[in-house]
Amino acid sequence: MTHHDLLIRAARAVTPDGERAVTVAVSGGRTVAVLPGADAAASGAREIVLAGDEVLLPGLVDSHVHVNEPGRTEWEGFASATRAAALGGVTTIVDMPLNSVPPTTTVEGLAAKRAVARARVSVDVGFWGGAVPENSQPGETKELTALHEQGVYGFKAFLSPSGVDEFGHLSPTELATAMEAIGAFGGQIIVHAEDPGVLDGAPAAHGRDYADFLASRPDEAEHAAIALVIETARRTGTRAHVLHLSSASALPLISQARADGVPLTVETCPHYLTLAAETIPAGATQYKCCPPIRSSANRDLLWRALMDGLIDCVVSDHSPSTADLKDLDTGDFGTAWGGVSGLQVGFSAVWTEARRRGATLSDMVRWMAEGPTRVAGLRGKGAIAEGNDADFAIVAPDETIRVDVRELAHKNPVSAYDGAELQGRVRRTLLRGAEIDLDQPSGHLLTRD
């Protein structure tokens, strides 16, 4: 009988074959066997036997996290962000190219980010590059190629102002130039899709009333920008991914594009699936994000698209800032930084609403592990399967938690989920077969391929 480093015995585990009882054998940090039954005949130097109320999930994957280090480390940082991820059952994140200074739009910017991350990460971390006007002009796209060769997973682009001066947004012509260059080396572009012309024509955000802020980011802005992304992807053949879809109005466009064979994927976020505009209090700027949280009716349509497979994955878009930048004292939605902090509580937030709607833990794994893994192009992640990294989340799906923002590992105590009563507690998180020790960072920096 082969002697393994670790055996995990679970009466309930979510695998690619569905939820079932298994014994998972781990050696050398990888899953080497998934045996039927929690009492399978096997030998291990260590054993973890799950409690009766626990379920074994693959480590969750969050492909949309703003870590902000270096440059804005007071907003968040690799140490705090990856601790929060681990506590939320997330074993792999992919870091966005902003709001760090420098942004990850050059090889030098990527090197700076990797240098500060290397000894600080409690989970595995990959990196997106950035497509900005400086590297998306005809004849000036060599930096995109260089970043691709350095192993970034794709390229983030904004079609409207990003909120920080050092990461500019692309015009339609620049988008096409970037996508042609990215498609030439087989890469993908991921897009913040809001149309600047529509935004400029909308009422300016101001004051404490959330309805006024919502009017400043209308559905039409997403609809128009997603149409541009689709048509550019159709013309160039380049893989495109729509980030943080909030408006259900674009779903028919997406559905038709998929039917036409356009290489397009789509994500949404926990806050769009669990919160609703009608319930956001006046002045509650912790709920401000762009694109915005929309109506409960819109939320229902997003859920339908997610369950039907039109939306590929659910990721956090964790975009924190210091408390003062959220203008909590004035509650002015016009001046507050836009971003929701939710990395640590994403699983519980989505599961609370998902189970109410009849979804299963297998659905959760498809949305929050398998989907982000596929979209980002990660290897060895997202499933309890032979040959994959031995990354796991042990969860108690029926346990109730109450979110206290002061107890989250996020660097700043601001979250739209503060005080929320949620279902599903992450009890333990394992990375390559070892329980994560938040005081001894052991995550790896990942590169494509």
Tab-separated table of N, CA and C in Angstrom, residues 165-238:
chain	number	residue	atom	x	y	z
A	165	ASP	N	-4.863	58.300	-11.957
A	165	ASP	CA	-4.274	58.955	-13.117
A	165	ASP	C	-3.278	58.084	-13.866
A	166	GLU	N	-2.602	57.180	-13.145
A	166	GLU	CA	-1.523	56.418	-13.770
A	166	GLU	C	-2.014	55.235	-14.593
A	167	PHE	N	-3.338	55.014	-14.641
A	167	PHE	CA	-3.881	53.906	-15.440
A	167	PHE	C	-4.992	54.476	-16.311
A	168	GLY	N	-4.602	54.899	-17.508
A	168	GLY	CA	-5.556	55.543	-18.402
A	168	GLY	C	-6.479	54.562	-19.103
A	169	HIS	N	-7.579	55.099	-19.639
A	169	HIS	CA	-8.540	54.239	-20.323
A	169	HIS	C	-8.326	54.291	-21.836
A	170	LEU	N	-8.794	53.244	-22.507
A	170	LEU	CA	-8.577	53.102	-23.942
A	170	LEU	C	-9.735	53.675	-24.745
A	171	SER	N	-9.405	54.331	-25.842
A	171	SER	CA	-10.401	54.711	-26.841
A	171	SER	C	-10.770	53.466	-27.638
A	172	PRO	N	-11.854	53.509	-28.410
A	172	PRO	CA	-12.181	52.352	-29.266
A	172	PRO	C	-11.037	51.951	-30.194
A	173	THR	N	-10.315	52.939	-30.733
A	173	THR	CA	-9.185	52.623	-31.615
A	173	THR	C	-8.064	51.949	-30.842
A	174	GLU	N	-7.773	52.462	-29.656
A	174	GLU	CA	-6.721	51.852	-28.830
A	174	GLU	C	-7.123	50.450	-28.374
A	175	LEU	N	-8.400	50.260	-28.071
A	175	LEU	CA	-8.870	48.921	-27.715
A	175	LEU	C	-8.610	47.955	-28.855
A	176	ALA	N	-8.927	48.361	-30.065
A	176	ALA	CA	-8.714	47.492	-31.225
A	176	ALA	C	-7.232	47.193	-31.422
A	177	THR	N	-6.381	48.208	-31.258
A	177	THR	CA	-4.937	47.997	-31.406
A	177	THR	C	-4.426	47.009	-30.370
A	178	ALA	N	-4.855	47.205	-29.122
A	178	ALA	CA	-4.425	46.300	-28.052
A	178	ALA	C	-4.907	44.881	-28.321
A	179	MET	N	-6.161	44.738	-28.718
A	179	MET	CA	-6.698	43.399	-28.928
A	179	MET	C	-6.034	42.703	-30.111
A	180	GLU	N	-5.711	43.435	-31.142
A	180	GLU	CA	-4.997	42.819	-32.273
A	180	GLU	C	-3.632	42.318	-31.826
A	181	ALA	N	-2.927	43.126	-31.032
A	181	ALA	CA	-1.603	42.719	-30.554
A	181	ALA	C	-1.710	41.528	-29.605
A	182	ILE	N	-2.684	41.565	-28.699
A	182	ILE	CA	-2.853	40.487	-27.724
A	182	ILE	C	-3.282	39.204	-28.413
A	183	GLY	N	-4.153	39.326	-29.388
A	183	GLY	CA	-4.582	38.152	-30.132
A	183	GLY	C	-3.447	37.518	-30.919
A	184	ALA	N	-2.500	38.318	-31.362
A	184	ALA	CA	-1.393	37.799	-32.164
A	184	ALA	C	-0.532	36.823	-31.379
A	185	PHE	N	-0.423	37.018	-30.050
A	185	PHE	CA	0.350	36.059	-29.253
A	185	PHE	C	-0.542	35.139	-28.413
A	186	GLY	N	-1.841	35.108	-28.734
A	186	GLY	CA	-2.735	34.152	-28.099
A	186	GLY	C	-3.170	34.528	-26.700
A	187	GLY	N	-3.121	35.815	-26.373
A	187	GLY	CA	-3.512	36.263	-25.042
A	187	GLY	C	-4.987	36.614	-24.958
A	188	GLN	N	-5.367	37.173	-23.814
A	188	GLN	CA	-6.742	37.619	-23.634
A	188	GLN	C	-6.763	38.997	-22.997
A	189	ILE	N	-7.836	39.733	-23.249
A	189	ILE	CA	-8.047	41.035	-22.642
A	189	ILE	C	-9.260	40.948	-21.724
A	190	ILE	N	-9.173	41.607	-20.570
A	190	ILE	CA	-10.275	41.644	-19.611
A	190	ILE	C	-10.651	43.109	-19.434
A	191	VAL	N	-11.941	43.405	-19.501
A	191	VAL	CA	-12.343	44.792	-19.733
A	191	VAL	C	-13.339	45.293	-18.697
A	192	HIS	N	-13.018	46.452	-18.130
A	192	HIS	CA	-13.997	47.244	-17.380
A	192	HIS	C	-14.820	47.980	-18.426
A	193	ALA	N	-16.048	47.532	-18.601
A	193	ALA	CA	-16.860	47.974	-19.727
A	193	ALA	C	-17.944	48.950	-19.280
A	194	GLU	N	-17.611	50.236	-19.303
A	194	GLU	CA	-18.589	51.326	-19.182
A	194	GLU	C	-18.212	52.372	-20.224
A	195	ASP	N	-19.197	52.861	-20.937
A	195	ASP	CA	-18.956	53.796	-22.031
A	195	ASP	C	-18.793	55.216	-21.487
A	196	PRO	N	-17.659	55.894	-21.781
A	196	PRO	CA	-17.442	57.222	-21.211
A	196	PRO	C	-18.412	58.274	-21.736
A	197	GLY	N	-18.843	58.121	-22.978
A	197	GLY	CA	-19.795	59.083	-23.517
A	197	GLY	C	-21.129	59.023	-22.800
A	198	VAL	N	-21.598	57.811	-22.529
A	198	VAL	CA	-22.850	57.662	-21.782
A	198	VAL	C	-22.695	58.214	-20.372
A	199	LEU	N	-21.565	57.936	-19.742
A	199	LEU	CA	-21.339	58.451	-18.386
A	199	LEU	C	-21.297	59.975	-18.380
A	200	ASP	N	-20.648	60.556	-19.380
A	200	ASP	CA	-20.572	62.024	-19.440
A	200	ASP	C	-21.950	62.647	-19.626
A	201	GLY	N	-22.851	61.932	-20.284
A	201	GLY	CA	-24.196	62.460	-20.514
A	201	GLY	C	-25.161	62.219	-19.372
A	202	ALA	N	-24.748	61.466	-18.386
A	202	ALA	CA	-25.605	61.164	-17.240
A	202	ALA	C	-25.452	62.244	-16.169
A	203	PRO	N	-26.415	62.351	-15.274
A	203	PRO	CA	-26.273	63.324	-14.177
A	203	PRO	C	-25.040	63.008	-13.345
A	204	ALA	N	-24.354	64.023	-12.897
A	204	ALA	CA	-23.163	63.816	-12.073
A	204	ALA	C	-23.552	63.236	-10.721
A	205	ALA	N	-22.728	62.319	-10.221
A	205	ALA	CA	-22.969	61.755	-8.888
A	205	ALA	C	-22.760	62.838	-7.832
A	206	HIS	N	-23.660	62.855	-6.855
A	206	HIS	CA	-23.533	63.860	-5.806
A	206	HIS	C	-24.418	63.463	-4.630
A	207	GLY	N	-24.036	63.879	-3.460
A	207	GLY	CA	-24.901	63.787	-2.291
A	207	GLY	C	-25.019	62.399	-1.691
A	208	ARG	N	-25.958	62.273	-0.775
A	208	ARG	CA	-26.108	61.083	0.061
A	208	ARG	C	-27.130	60.078	-0.456
A	209	ASP	N	-27.890	60.443	-1.455
A	209	ASP	CA	-28.955	59.572	-1.954
A	209	ASP	C	-28.376	58.566	-2.946
A	210	TYR	N	-28.498	57.270	-2.640
A	210	TYR	CA	-27.930	56.264	-3.532
A	210	TYR	C	-28.591	56.301	-4.904
A	211	ALA	N	-29.852	56.638	-4.978
A	211	ALA	CA	-30.540	56.691	-6.277
A	211	ALA	C	-29.873	57.699	-7.204
A	212	ASP	N	-29.357	58.796	-6.659
A	212	ASP	CA	-28.662	59.776	-7.491
A	212	ASP	C	-27.351	59.206	-8.018
A	213	PHE	N	-26.642	58.470	-7.179
A	213	PHE	CA	-25.415	57.826	-7.667
A	213	PHE	C	-25.738	56.804	-8.750
A	214	LEU	N	-26.769	56.007	-8.543
A	214	LEU	CA	-27.140	54.991	-9.527
A	214	LEU	C	-27.466	55.629	-10.874
A	215	ALA	N	-28.128	56.772	-10.845
A	215	ALA	CA	-28.466	57.463	-12.092
A	215	ALA	C	-27.223	57.931	-12.837
A	216	SER	N	-26.118	58.115	-12.113
A	216	SER	CA	-24.885	58.579	-12.749
A	216	SER	C	-24.139	57.462	-13.473
A	217	ARG	N	-24.512	56.207	-13.233
A	217	ARG	CA	-23.878	55.060	-13.904
A	217	ARG	C	-24.976	54.188	-14.512
A	218	PRO	N	-25.671	54.668	-15.545
A	218	PRO	CA	-26.846	53.962	-16.071
A	218	PRO	C	-26.487	52.646	-16.760
A	219	ASP	N	-27.500	51.793	-16.880
A	219	ASP	CA	-27.332	50.514	-17.581
A	219	ASP	C	-26.761	50.713	-18.984
A	220	GLU	N	-27.177	51.802	-19.623
A	220	GLU	CA	-26.746	52.031	-21.003
A	220	GLU	C	-25.232	52.119	-21.128
A	221	ALA	N	-24.551	52.563	-20.067
A	221	ALA	CA	-23.089	52.666	-20.130
A	221	ALA	C	-22.459	51.288	-20.270
A	222	GLU	N	-22.958	50.314	-19.511
A	222	GLU	CA	-22.445	48.952	-19.646
A	222	GLU	C	-22.850	48.350	-20.983
A	223	HIS	N	-24.099	48.544	-21.349
A	223	HIS	CA	-24.623	47.956	-22.582
A	223	HIS	C	-23.782	48.398	-23.785
A	224	ALA	N	-23.531	49.686	-23.897
A	224	ALA	CA	-22.791	50.214	-25.043
A	224	ALA	C	-21.349	49.730	-25.051
A	225	ALA	N	-20.717	49.719	-23.877
A	225	ALA	CA	-19.312	49.307	-23.818
A	225	ALA	C	-19.164	47.814	-24.097
A	226	ILE	N	-20.071	46.999	-23.586
A	226	ILE	CA	-20.003	45.553	-23.847
A	226	ILE	C	-20.233	45.278	-25.323
A	227	ALA	N	-21.117	46.038	-25.952
A	227	ALA	CA	-21.314	45.889	-27.400
A	227	ALA	C	-20.018	46.165	-28.154
A	228	LEU	N	-19.268	47.181	-27.715
A	228	LEU	CA	-17.985	47.488	-28.352
A	228	LEU	C	-16.986	46.353	-28.154
A	229	VAL	N	-16.920	45.821	-26.960
A	229	VAL	CA	-16.002	44.709	-26.683
A	229	VAL	C	-16.356	43.511	-27.565
A	230	ILE	N	-17.629	43.206	-27.656
A	230	ILE	CA	-18.062	42.060	-28.452
A	230	ILE	C	-17.686	42.244	-29.925
A	231	GLU	N	-17.976	43.407	-30.464
A	231	GLU	CA	-17.695	43.615	-31.880
A	231	GLU	C	-16.198	43.615	-32.169
A	232	THR	N	-15.393	44.130	-31.220
A	232	THR	CA	-13.943	44.116	-31.418
A	232	THR	C	-13.409	42.697	-31.305
A	233	ALA	N	-13.939	41.920	-30.393
A	233	ALA	CA	-13.545	40.514	-30.276
A	233	ALA	C	-13.978	39.729	-31.514
A	234	ARG	N	-15.147	40.044	-32.014
A	234	ARG	CA	-15.637	39.375	-33.223
A	234	ARG	C	-14.695	39.651	-34.404
A	235	ARG	N	-14.269	40.896	-34.518
A	235	ARG	CA	-13.439	41.298	-35.655
A	235	ARG	C	-12.005	40.775	-35.547
A	236	THR	N	-11.448	40.790	-34.326
A	236	THR	CA	-10.046	40.420	-34.151
A	236	THR	C	-9.856	38.939	-33.817
A	237	GLY	N	-10.906	38.286	-33.287
A	237	GLY	CA	-10.775	36.912	-32.844
A	237	GLY	C	-10.075	36.765	-31.509
A	238	THR	N	-9.806	37.860	-30.839
A	238	THR	CA	-9.084	37.835	-29.556
A	238	THR	C	-10.040	37.497	-28.417
